[in-house]
Short mmCIF file of C-alpha atoms and ligand atoms in Angstrom, two decimals:
data_model
loop_
_atom_site.label_atom_id
_atom_site.label_comp_id
_atom_site.label_asym_id
_atom_site.label_seq_id
_atom_site.Cartn_x
_atom_site.Cartn_y
_atom_site.Cartn_z
CA MET A 1 26.33 23.96 -16.69
CA LYS A 2 23.16 25.41 -18.18
CA ARG A 3 19.92 25.05 -16.29
CA VAL A 4 17.53 22.47 -17.70
CA VAL A 5 13.85 23.30 -17.69
CA VAL A 6 11.65 20.24 -18.12
CA VAL A 7 8.10 20.82 -19.29
CA SER A 8 5.64 17.95 -19.21
CA ASN A 9 1.93 17.62 -18.70
CA ARG A 10 2.34 15.70 -15.45
CA VAL A 11 5.06 16.64 -12.98
CA GLY A 12 6.71 14.10 -10.69
CA LEU A 13 6.29 16.10 -7.51
CA PRO A 14 8.55 15.05 -4.62
CA ASN A 15 6.96 12.61 -2.20
CA SER A 16 4.15 11.89 -4.59
CA ALA A 17 3.01 8.28 -4.59
CA ASP A 18 1.73 8.74 -8.12
CA SER A 19 4.30 6.70 -10.02
CA ALA A 20 2.17 4.64 -12.39
CA GLY A 21 3.37 6.42 -15.49
CA GLY A 22 6.44 6.01 -17.62
CA LEU A 23 7.11 9.67 -18.33
CA VAL A 24 7.30 10.65 -14.68
CA THR A 25 9.38 7.56 -13.86
CA GLY A 26 11.81 8.28 -16.69
CA VAL A 27 12.18 12.03 -16.18
CA ARG A 28 12.47 11.62 -12.41
CA ALA A 29 15.35 9.17 -12.83
CA ALA A 30 16.98 11.49 -15.37
CA MET A 31 16.71 14.57 -13.10
CA ARG A 32 18.25 12.80 -10.09
CA GLY A 33 21.35 14.72 -9.05
CA ARG A 34 20.63 17.66 -11.39
CA SER A 35 19.32 21.08 -10.59
CA GLY A 36 16.61 22.63 -12.70
CA LEU A 37 12.98 23.54 -13.09
CA TRP A 38 10.16 21.10 -13.80
CA PHE A 39 7.01 22.77 -15.07
CA GLY A 40 3.56 21.34 -15.85
CA TRP A 41 0.05 20.52 -14.74
CA SER A 42 -0.53 20.02 -11.02
CA GLY A 43 -2.99 17.20 -11.67
CA LYS A 44 -5.70 19.40 -10.12
CA VAL A 45 -8.81 20.66 -11.88
CA ALA A 46 -10.02 24.04 -10.64
CA THR A 47 -12.40 26.49 -12.25
CA PRO A 48 -11.32 29.17 -12.86
CA ALA A 49 -7.74 27.90 -13.02
CA GLY A 50 -6.08 31.34 -13.19
CA ASP A 51 -2.70 32.13 -14.68
CA THR A 52 -0.61 31.57 -11.58
CA HIS A 53 1.66 28.71 -10.67
CA GLU A 54 2.54 26.98 -7.43
CA LEU A 55 6.20 26.51 -6.58
CA VAL A 56 7.81 23.73 -4.52
CA ARG A 57 11.55 23.25 -4.10
CA ALA A 58 13.19 19.92 -3.25
CA ASP A 59 16.62 18.36 -3.85
CA GLY A 60 17.78 21.25 -6.03
CA ILE A 61 14.75 21.12 -8.31
CA ASP A 62 12.02 23.76 -8.52
CA TYR A 63 8.64 22.30 -9.32
CA ALA A 64 6.22 24.83 -10.80
CA THR A 65 2.69 23.62 -11.45
CA VAL A 66 -0.52 25.08 -12.78
CA ASP A 67 -4.10 23.83 -12.51
CA LEU A 68 -6.38 23.11 -15.45
CA ASP A 69 -9.94 24.35 -15.55
CA ASP A 70 -12.83 21.97 -16.28
CA ALA A 71 -13.06 22.84 -19.95
CA ALA A 72 -9.30 22.43 -20.53
CA HIS A 73 -9.28 19.15 -18.63
CA ARG A 74 -12.15 17.86 -20.74
CA ASP A 75 -11.19 19.20 -24.17
CA PHE A 76 -7.39 19.45 -24.04
CA TYR A 77 -6.42 16.57 -21.75
CA LEU A 78 -9.18 13.97 -22.08
CA GLY A 79 -10.24 15.21 -25.51
CA PHE A 80 -7.57 16.05 -28.05
CA ALA A 81 -4.54 14.68 -26.17
CA ASN A 82 -5.98 11.37 -25.00
CA GLY A 83 -9.02 10.88 -27.24
CA THR A 84 -7.36 11.94 -30.52
CA LEU A 85 -3.55 11.88 -30.37
CA TRP A 86 -3.15 8.83 -28.11
CA PRO A 87 -5.07 6.39 -30.37
CA LEU A 88 -3.56 7.98 -33.49
CA CYS A 89 0.00 7.50 -32.26
CA HIS A 90 -0.77 3.95 -31.07
CA PHE A 91 -2.00 2.93 -34.53
CA ARG A 92 -5.63 2.63 -33.33
CA LEU A 93 -7.09 4.65 -36.15
CA GLY A 94 -10.62 3.38 -35.56
CA LEU A 95 -10.63 4.78 -32.04
CA ILE A 96 -9.75 8.34 -33.03
CA GLU A 97 -12.31 10.93 -32.02
CA TYR A 98 -11.82 14.39 -33.41
CA ALA A 99 -13.65 17.63 -32.65
CA ARG A 100 -12.46 21.00 -33.82
CA GLU A 101 -13.21 22.69 -30.51
CA GLN A 102 -11.00 20.13 -28.77
CA ALA A 103 -8.15 20.83 -31.20
CA ASP A 104 -8.62 24.54 -30.43
CA ALA A 105 -8.64 23.85 -26.68
CA TYR A 106 -5.35 21.95 -27.10
CA GLU A 107 -3.76 24.94 -28.82
CA ALA A 108 -5.15 27.28 -26.16
CA ALA A 109 -3.81 25.10 -23.32
CA ASN A 110 -0.36 25.15 -24.91
CA GLU A 111 -0.53 28.92 -25.30
CA ARG A 112 -1.50 29.28 -21.65
CA PHE A 113 1.35 27.01 -20.51
CA ALA A 114 3.75 29.12 -22.60
CA ARG A 115 2.40 32.36 -21.12
CA ILE A 116 2.92 31.17 -17.55
CA LEU A 117 6.27 29.53 -18.26
CA MET A 118 7.86 32.38 -20.20
CA PRO A 119 8.54 34.71 -17.21
CA LEU A 120 10.13 31.79 -15.31
CA LEU A 121 12.78 31.23 -18.00
CA ARG A 122 16.33 32.60 -17.83
CA PRO A 123 18.07 33.53 -21.09
CA ASP A 124 20.53 30.62 -20.97
CA ASP A 125 18.06 27.87 -20.08
CA LEU A 126 17.77 24.69 -22.12
CA VAL A 127 14.07 23.89 -22.38
CA TRP A 128 13.11 20.23 -22.72
CA VAL A 129 9.45 19.65 -23.59
CA HIS A 130 7.92 16.19 -23.19
CA ASP A 131 5.25 14.29 -25.01
CA TYR A 132 2.14 14.58 -27.11
CA HIS A 133 0.25 16.99 -24.86
CA LEU A 134 2.71 19.74 -25.66
CA ILE A 135 3.62 19.45 -29.34
CA PRO A 136 2.94 23.16 -30.16
CA LEU A 137 4.59 24.56 -27.01
CA ALA A 138 7.74 25.77 -28.78
CA ARG A 139 5.67 27.63 -31.35
CA ALA A 140 3.72 29.31 -28.55
CA LEU A 141 6.96 30.22 -26.75
CA ARG A 142 8.54 31.57 -29.94
CA ARG A 143 5.49 33.78 -30.49
CA LEU A 144 6.19 35.25 -27.07
CA GLY A 145 9.75 36.00 -28.15
CA SER A 146 11.63 32.95 -26.78
CA ARG A 147 15.06 32.45 -28.32
CA HIS A 148 15.92 29.50 -26.08
CA ARG A 149 17.23 26.18 -27.24
CA ILE A 150 14.04 24.11 -27.05
CA GLY A 151 13.93 20.36 -27.49
CA PHE A 152 10.98 17.97 -27.70
CA PHE A 153 10.87 14.28 -26.81
CA LEU A 154 7.97 12.05 -27.80
CA HIS A 155 7.47 9.21 -25.31
CA ILE A 156 4.92 7.40 -27.46
CA PRO A 157 5.27 6.02 -31.00
CA LEU A 158 4.98 8.13 -34.12
CA PRO A 159 3.02 6.31 -36.84
CA PRO A 160 3.91 6.60 -40.52
CA PRO A 161 2.92 9.70 -42.53
CA ARG A 162 -0.20 8.16 -44.04
CA ALA A 163 -1.61 7.57 -40.57
CA LEU A 164 -0.62 11.05 -39.34
CA ALA A 165 -2.42 12.57 -42.32
CA ILE A 166 -5.72 11.24 -40.96
CA LEU A 167 -5.71 14.04 -38.44
CA PRO A 168 -7.66 16.95 -39.95
CA ASN A 169 -5.24 19.53 -38.51
CA HIS A 170 -2.09 17.44 -39.00
CA ARG A 171 -0.11 20.04 -40.95
CA GLU A 172 -0.75 22.81 -38.50
CA LEU A 173 0.03 20.59 -35.55
CA PHE A 174 3.06 18.65 -36.76
CA SER A 175 4.67 21.59 -38.58
CA SER A 176 4.94 23.19 -35.14
CA LEU A 177 7.62 20.57 -34.35
CA LEU A 178 9.87 22.64 -36.61
CA ASP A 179 9.88 25.40 -33.98
CA TYR A 180 12.08 23.12 -31.85
CA ASP A 181 15.84 22.90 -32.21
CA LEU A 182 15.79 19.17 -31.57
CA VAL A 183 13.03 16.58 -31.83
CA GLY A 184 13.72 13.18 -30.24
CA PHE A 185 11.97 9.82 -30.43
CA GLN A 186 12.20 6.43 -28.75
CA THR A 187 13.31 4.43 -31.79
CA ASP A 188 14.77 4.73 -35.27
CA GLU A 189 11.41 3.69 -36.68
CA ASP A 190 9.68 6.68 -35.04
CA THR A 191 12.48 8.98 -36.18
CA ASP A 192 12.18 7.72 -39.76
CA ALA A 193 8.42 8.34 -39.65
CA PHE A 194 9.05 11.96 -38.60
CA ARG A 195 11.60 12.58 -41.32
CA ALA A 196 9.39 10.99 -43.97
CA TYR A 197 6.47 13.17 -42.82
CA CYS A 198 8.59 16.33 -43.00
CA ARG A 199 9.73 15.43 -46.50
CA GLY A 200 6.35 14.35 -47.82
CA ALA A 201 3.57 16.23 -46.04
CA LEU A 202 5.57 19.37 -45.19
CA GLY A 203 7.75 19.45 -48.32
CA ARG A 204 10.90 20.07 -46.28
CA LEU A 205 14.47 19.22 -47.11
CA VAL A 206 15.86 16.62 -44.71
CA ARG A 207 19.62 16.43 -44.69
CA PRO A 208 21.38 13.06 -44.48
CA ASP A 209 22.17 13.66 -40.78
CA GLY A 210 18.43 13.99 -40.07
CA THR A 211 18.31 17.76 -39.76
CA VAL A 212 15.06 19.16 -41.11
CA MET A 213 15.34 22.53 -42.84
CA GLY A 214 12.34 24.37 -41.43
CA PRO A 215 11.04 27.82 -42.30
CA HIS A 216 12.80 29.54 -39.40
CA ARG A 217 15.41 27.13 -38.12
CA ARG A 218 17.09 23.82 -38.60
CA THR A 219 15.54 21.09 -36.47
CA ALA A 220 17.79 18.20 -35.56
CA SER A 221 16.10 14.82 -35.10
CA GLY A 222 17.16 11.51 -33.65
CA ALA A 223 16.37 8.46 -31.53
CA PHE A 224 17.00 8.68 -27.77
CA PRO A 225 15.66 5.44 -26.27
CA ILE A 226 14.61 6.08 -22.67
CA GLY A 227 16.19 3.92 -19.99
CA ILE A 228 15.98 3.19 -16.28
CA ASP A 229 18.47 3.39 -13.44
CA ALA A 230 19.33 -0.31 -13.65
CA ALA A 231 21.63 -0.39 -10.62
CA ALA A 232 19.02 1.28 -8.39
CA GLN A 233 16.34 -1.09 -9.68
CA GLN A 234 18.57 -4.10 -9.01
CA ARG A 235 19.28 -2.95 -5.44
CA MET A 236 15.60 -2.31 -4.81
CA ALA A 237 14.73 -5.79 -6.11
CA ALA A 238 17.43 -7.51 -4.06
CA ASP A 239 16.11 -5.74 -0.95
CA GLY A 240 12.59 -6.44 -2.12
CA ALA A 241 13.17 -10.18 -2.07
CA ASN A 242 13.09 -9.99 1.73
CA ARG A 243 10.13 -7.66 2.05
CA ALA A 244 7.10 -8.94 3.85
CA THR A 245 4.91 -8.36 0.78
CA THR A 246 7.23 -10.41 -1.45
CA ARG A 247 7.36 -13.22 1.09
CA ARG A 248 3.58 -13.24 1.35
CA LEU A 249 3.32 -13.42 -2.42
CA VAL A 250 5.81 -16.29 -2.66
CA ASP A 251 4.14 -18.18 0.21
CA SER A 252 0.75 -17.79 -1.42
CA LEU A 253 2.01 -19.46 -4.61
CA ALA A 254 2.65 -22.72 -2.75
CA GLY A 255 5.53 -23.62 -5.07
CA ARG A 256 3.77 -22.69 -8.32
CA ARG A 257 5.43 -20.70 -11.11
CA LEU A 258 4.56 -17.02 -11.37
CA ILE A 259 3.94 -14.97 -14.51
CA ILE A 260 3.68 -11.22 -13.90
CA GLY A 261 2.25 -8.31 -15.89
CA VAL A 262 2.34 -4.70 -14.62
CA ASP A 263 0.76 -1.90 -16.59
CA ARG A 264 -1.41 1.15 -16.56
CA LEU A 265 -4.84 -0.10 -17.55
CA ASP A 266 -4.69 1.13 -21.14
CA TYR A 267 -6.03 -0.43 -24.33
CA SER A 268 -2.59 0.00 -25.93
CA LYS A 269 -1.08 -2.49 -23.47
CA GLY A 270 -2.79 -5.52 -25.03
CA LEU A 271 -4.14 -6.88 -21.74
CA ALA A 272 -7.17 -8.62 -23.25
CA ASN A 273 -4.94 -10.49 -25.71
CA ARG A 274 -2.61 -11.33 -22.84
CA PHE A 275 -5.42 -12.79 -20.71
CA THR A 276 -6.68 -14.76 -23.69
CA ALA A 277 -3.18 -16.11 -24.39
CA PHE A 278 -2.79 -17.26 -20.80
CA GLY A 279 -6.19 -18.96 -21.05
CA ARG A 280 -4.98 -20.61 -24.27
CA LEU A 281 -1.88 -21.92 -22.48
CA LEU A 282 -4.05 -23.59 -19.84
CA ALA A 283 -6.49 -24.95 -22.42
CA THR A 284 -3.86 -26.39 -24.77
CA ARG A 285 -1.23 -27.49 -22.25
CA PRO A 286 -3.04 -29.01 -19.32
CA GLN A 287 0.25 -29.76 -17.57
CA TRP A 288 0.32 -26.12 -16.47
CA ARG A 289 -3.04 -26.24 -14.74
CA SER A 290 -2.58 -25.77 -11.04
CA ARG A 291 1.13 -25.22 -11.63
CA VAL A 292 1.30 -21.59 -12.75
CA THR A 293 -0.31 -18.36 -11.55
CA PHE A 294 -0.62 -15.19 -13.60
CA LEU A 295 -0.53 -11.99 -11.55
CA GLN A 296 -1.68 -8.96 -13.52
CA ILE A 297 -1.39 -5.62 -11.78
CA ALA A 298 -3.22 -2.96 -13.77
CA ALA A 299 -3.46 0.51 -12.28
CA PRO A 300 -6.59 2.37 -13.40
CA SER A 301 -5.79 5.20 -15.77
CA ARG A 302 -7.86 7.92 -17.53
CA ILE A 303 -11.06 6.43 -16.18
CA GLU A 304 -13.04 9.46 -17.35
CA ILE A 305 -12.63 8.17 -20.94
CA GLY A 306 -15.22 5.62 -22.10
CA ARG A 307 -12.69 3.44 -23.95
CA TYR A 308 -10.73 2.95 -20.74
CA ARG A 309 -13.84 1.96 -18.80
CA GLU A 310 -14.72 -0.49 -21.58
CA ALA A 311 -11.22 -1.98 -21.48
CA ARG A 312 -11.59 -2.48 -17.74
CA ARG A 313 -14.96 -4.20 -18.08
CA GLU A 314 -13.57 -6.46 -20.80
CA LEU A 315 -10.70 -7.55 -18.56
CA GLU A 316 -13.03 -8.28 -15.66
CA ARG A 317 -15.14 -10.41 -17.98
CA LEU A 318 -12.13 -12.28 -19.37
CA ALA A 319 -10.53 -12.89 -15.97
CA GLY A 320 -13.85 -14.18 -14.67
CA LYS A 321 -14.27 -16.47 -17.67
CA ILE A 322 -10.76 -17.94 -17.55
CA ASN A 323 -10.81 -18.36 -13.78
CA GLY A 324 -14.29 -19.85 -13.92
CA ARG A 325 -13.16 -22.38 -16.49
CA HIS A 326 -9.84 -23.45 -15.00
CA ALA A 327 -9.74 -22.62 -11.28
CA GLU A 328 -9.49 -25.34 -8.65
CA PHE A 329 -10.68 -25.01 -5.08
CA ASP A 330 -7.09 -24.21 -4.07
CA TRP A 331 -5.84 -22.39 -7.20
CA GLN A 332 -6.91 -19.25 -9.02
CA PRO A 333 -5.17 -19.00 -12.43
CA ILE A 334 -5.37 -15.20 -12.86
CA ARG A 335 -4.97 -12.76 -10.00
CA TYR A 336 -6.14 -9.51 -11.46
CA LEU A 337 -5.52 -6.42 -9.36
CA ASN A 338 -6.84 -2.98 -10.23
CA ARG A 339 -4.39 -0.89 -8.32
CA GLY A 340 -0.94 0.63 -8.20
CA TYR A 341 2.00 -0.49 -6.04
CA ARG A 342 5.07 1.40 -4.91
CA PRO A 343 8.20 0.76 -6.98
CA ALA A 344 9.90 -1.14 -4.13
CA ALA A 345 6.99 -3.56 -3.79
CA LEU A 346 6.86 -4.06 -7.55
CA ALA A 347 10.60 -4.72 -7.68
CA GLY A 348 10.18 -7.56 -5.16
CA PHE A 349 7.28 -9.00 -7.19
CA PHE A 350 9.32 -8.80 -10.40
CA ARG A 351 12.15 -10.72 -8.78
CA ALA A 352 9.81 -13.42 -7.57
CA ALA A 353 8.27 -13.91 -11.02
CA HIS A 354 9.56 -16.60 -13.39
CA VAL A 355 8.16 -14.81 -16.43
CA GLY A 356 7.65 -11.10 -17.15
CA LEU A 357 4.85 -10.79 -19.70
CA VAL A 358 5.01 -7.48 -21.57
CA THR A 359 2.83 -7.61 -24.65
CA PRO A 360 1.57 -4.17 -25.69
CA LEU A 361 -0.13 -3.81 -29.06
CA ARG A 362 1.99 -0.67 -29.45
CA ASP A 363 4.20 1.13 -26.96
CA GLY A 364 6.73 3.94 -27.25
CA MET A 365 9.30 2.08 -25.15
CA ASN A 366 7.82 0.22 -22.13
CA LEU A 367 9.84 0.67 -18.99
CA VAL A 368 8.24 -2.30 -17.24
CA ALA A 369 10.19 -4.61 -19.57
CA LYS A 370 13.43 -2.98 -18.43
CA GLU A 371 12.42 -2.92 -14.76
CA TYR A 372 11.57 -6.63 -14.90
CA VAL A 373 14.98 -7.55 -16.34
CA ALA A 374 16.92 -5.32 -13.93
CA SER A 375 15.05 -6.87 -10.98
CA GLN A 376 16.15 -10.44 -11.66
CA ASP A 377 18.53 -12.53 -9.60
CA PRO A 378 21.53 -12.99 -11.97
CA ALA A 379 22.03 -16.55 -10.72
CA ASP A 380 18.43 -17.58 -11.35
CA PRO A 381 16.78 -15.02 -13.62
CA GLY A 382 13.26 -15.08 -15.00
CA VAL A 383 12.37 -14.81 -18.69
CA LEU A 384 11.04 -11.72 -20.43
CA VAL A 385 8.32 -12.32 -23.03
CA LEU A 386 8.10 -9.15 -25.08
CA SER A 387 5.95 -7.77 -27.87
CA PRO A 388 7.80 -6.69 -31.02
CA PHE A 389 5.57 -3.59 -30.98
CA ALA A 390 7.14 -2.14 -27.83
CA GLY A 391 9.98 0.27 -28.57
CA ALA A 392 12.00 -1.78 -26.07
CA ALA A 393 12.07 -4.70 -28.52
CA ALA A 394 14.51 -2.77 -30.71
CA GLU A 395 17.06 -3.04 -27.90
CA LEU A 396 15.95 -6.21 -26.09
CA ASP A 397 16.13 -8.74 -28.88
CA ARG A 398 17.28 -11.52 -26.52
CA ALA A 399 13.85 -11.55 -24.91
CA LEU A 400 11.34 -14.11 -26.19
CA ILE A 401 9.58 -12.01 -28.78
CA ALA A 402 5.86 -12.77 -29.14
CA ASN A 403 3.34 -11.02 -31.35
CA PRO A 404 0.32 -10.18 -29.13
CA PHE A 405 -2.07 -10.53 -32.07
CA ASP A 406 -1.01 -14.19 -32.34
CA ILE A 407 -2.66 -15.72 -29.28
CA ASP A 408 -1.22 -19.19 -29.93
CA GLY A 409 2.21 -17.63 -30.44
CA VAL A 410 2.07 -15.94 -27.01
CA ALA A 411 0.87 -19.18 -25.41
CA ASP A 412 3.81 -20.99 -27.09
CA ALA A 413 6.24 -18.35 -25.79
CA LEU A 414 4.86 -18.72 -22.25
CA HIS A 415 5.28 -22.47 -22.43
CA ARG A 416 8.84 -22.08 -23.66
CA ALA A 417 9.65 -19.48 -21.01
CA LEU A 418 8.28 -21.65 -18.21
CA LEU A 419 10.42 -24.58 -19.35
CA MET A 420 13.58 -22.67 -20.24
CA PRO A 421 16.71 -24.25 -18.76
CA ALA A 422 18.72 -22.17 -16.29
CA GLU A 423 21.70 -21.88 -18.60
CA GLU A 424 19.67 -20.31 -21.42
CA ARG A 425 17.89 -18.02 -18.95
CA ARG A 426 21.20 -16.77 -17.59
CA GLU A 427 22.67 -16.27 -21.05
CA ARG A 428 19.65 -14.30 -22.32
CA TRP A 429 19.40 -12.29 -19.13
CA ALA A 430 23.07 -11.29 -19.21
CA ALA A 431 22.67 -9.90 -22.74
CA LEU A 432 19.46 -8.04 -21.85
CA HIS A 433 20.87 -6.66 -18.63
CA ALA A 434 24.05 -5.42 -20.31
CA THR A 435 21.93 -3.42 -22.76
CA ILE A 436 19.70 -1.98 -20.04
CA ALA A 437 22.64 -1.03 -17.84
CA ARG A 438 24.42 0.62 -20.78
CA ASN A 439 21.41 2.62 -21.99
CA GLY A 440 20.29 3.96 -18.62
CA ALA A 441 18.22 6.98 -17.60
CA GLU A 442 21.29 9.11 -17.12
CA ARG A 443 22.63 8.38 -20.56
CA TRP A 444 19.22 9.19 -22.08
CA GLN A 445 19.15 12.54 -20.36
CA GLU A 446 22.78 13.37 -21.10
CA ALA A 447 22.52 12.40 -24.76
CA PHE A 448 19.40 14.49 -25.27
CA ILE A 449 20.70 17.54 -23.44
CA ALA A 450 24.06 17.37 -25.22
CA ALA A 451 22.33 17.14 -28.61
CA LEU A 452 20.04 20.05 -27.68
CA ASP A 453 22.94 22.17 -26.53
CA ALA A 454 24.77 21.42 -29.77
CA ALA A 455 21.74 22.01 -32.01
CA ALA A 456 22.19 24.68 -34.62
CA ALA A 457 21.21 28.31 -34.01
CA PRO A 458 18.23 29.79 -35.92
CA LEU A 459 18.81 30.35 -39.60
CA PRO A 460 20.20 33.77 -40.47
CA PHE A 461 17.81 33.94 -43.39
CA ALA A 462 14.52 32.13 -43.74
CA PHE A 463 13.92 29.01 -45.76
CA ALA A 464 10.34 30.19 -46.00
CA ALA A 465 10.36 29.69 -49.75
CA ALA A 466 10.29 25.94 -49.17
CA ALA A 467 7.27 26.11 -46.88
CA PRO A 468 4.19 24.20 -48.03
P1 ADQ B 1 3.57 4.30 -19.88
O1 ADQ B 1 2.56 4.05 -20.94
O2 ADQ B 1 3.03 4.75 -18.58
O3 ADQ B 1 4.69 5.33 -20.34
P2 ADQ B 1 5.75 2.35 -19.13
O4 ADQ B 1 6.92 2.77 -19.90
O5 ADQ B 1 5.62 0.88 -19.03
O6 ADQ B 1 4.37 2.88 -19.72
O7 ADQ B 1 5.89 2.96 -17.70
C1 ADQ B 1 5.05 2.67 -16.66
C2 ADQ B 1 5.71 3.03 -15.34
O8 ADQ B 1 4.72 3.06 -14.35
C3 ADQ B 1 6.75 2.02 -14.91
O9 ADQ B 1 7.76 2.65 -14.18
C4 ADQ B 1 5.94 1.07 -14.03
O10 ADQ B 1 6.70 0.45 -13.01
C5 ADQ B 1 4.92 2.00 -13.44
N1 ADQ B 1 3.66 1.28 -13.28
C6 ADQ B 1 2.90 0.72 -14.24
N2 ADQ B 1 1.83 0.10 -13.71
C7 ADQ B 1 1.93 0.26 -12.38
C8 ADQ B 1 1.15 -0.17 -11.27
N3 ADQ B 1 0.04 -0.90 -11.44
N4 ADQ B 1 1.55 0.21 -10.04
C9 ADQ B 1 2.66 0.95 -9.89
N5 ADQ B 1 3.46 1.36 -10.87
C10 ADQ B 1 3.09 1.02 -12.11
C11 ADQ B 1 4.89 6.16 -21.49
C12 ADQ B 1 4.93 5.41 -22.81
C13 ADQ B 1 5.96 4.30 -22.75
C14 ADQ B 1 7.32 4.86 -22.38
C15 ADQ B 1 7.23 5.74 -21.16
C16 ADQ B 1 8.54 6.47 -20.90
O11 ADQ B 1 3.65 4.92 -23.13
O12 ADQ B 1 6.03 3.62 -23.99
O13 ADQ B 1 8.20 3.79 -22.11
O14 ADQ B 1 6.22 6.72 -21.29
O15 ADQ B 1 8.97 7.12 -22.02
#
């Protein structure tokens, strides 16, 4: 079996409590039981950062990490990656900030990663690059002479070509995807957007099987929806039901229903709309007052970026307003927590919740939706209320689908979920769970690696004539 080298901005180091992120959760589950190398940023900022890496070995995996210096952290990570590409890919065109020096810093950071990674690679390695921080990594590796099979997986959505073209350096950036042998996305919609962009903006031939004829190689493309380890999640939740934290939560509800939301605190997750919708439920259906509690756990994320601090302030204001309006001396409608919890604690909370409320404005997949479903008691499952703009909605169509921009619609869905008879809950849950168990983390990893291994070799002659 060939060695798999995973490259991602953040690395899921062993024994790290830092789990509030879908990429690390997904890749960690996929690497379980495999040997390989996981390469990326250490999470540390050090100036000067130097061109050396730190190596840790655990459970058959080598973890090699590098630091970022202040300028790279500011311009590559907070700047171009999270201030430009993140809003662009989440359809928030008005939030895009672009500065040429940040785009240059992004290229430079990718070149540096490639320089440090290259000597660690063995000739037969399969290299699997993850997410929007590292789009041009294959190009940088190829410039250093890499002939490896290199695949790229985008964890976040890819908007349609007309949105991508807003980016001043879009051609230079996105054409670098054609230095990969395989480019994978969460959904068919994202994959279609990529193919349409290659055809239109890059003038490339796209074959019916989705292979893009690039200047130097054929790049296969396809959808590889990320999954979770459903059986492990279910075990953790069943154990979690008896944990002291879960019992304390259940006791504190005093028999009330529980709605739960768990997210990184990110403007893409639609938390303000969610709070407003819960407020609307209480305002329009007074029978729920004092009978339902909404627990929103939102782990702070990217707090160095102004938009994230604004989102946090907005949520504090909304929670205060809704609680101020509806609370009773013995009932607080919204419990809003700005912190992370360990997966085992979350699993117990998910199991105790009657409704899982997952309403991003846009999301590549959303693993919380899958974790919530897998955590339920099959005999008495809760109801998932899901945004159609999460990639997960393409698979989980037996959830109650609610458009987060339609506040009344989300309030209606909550009402319906809270009243749903046990038989309908069980029937919906069984369908959702079957899908989640079938499309697990292992299958995601195996499908991607198999497609990468099978991807075509570089072209014997160049198709450069077709280049834009
Ligand atoms: P994220 O945007 O981070 O991931 P998501 O897929 O929901 O979103 O994953 C979050 C993970 O972090 C889950 O495993 C969840 O349990 C955990 N988590 C979230 N909030 C937490 C908290 N407060 N405390 C502890 N743990 C918390 C990105 C994309 C997604 C895509 C994933 C994987 O944005 O669309 O699904 O990558 O591809």
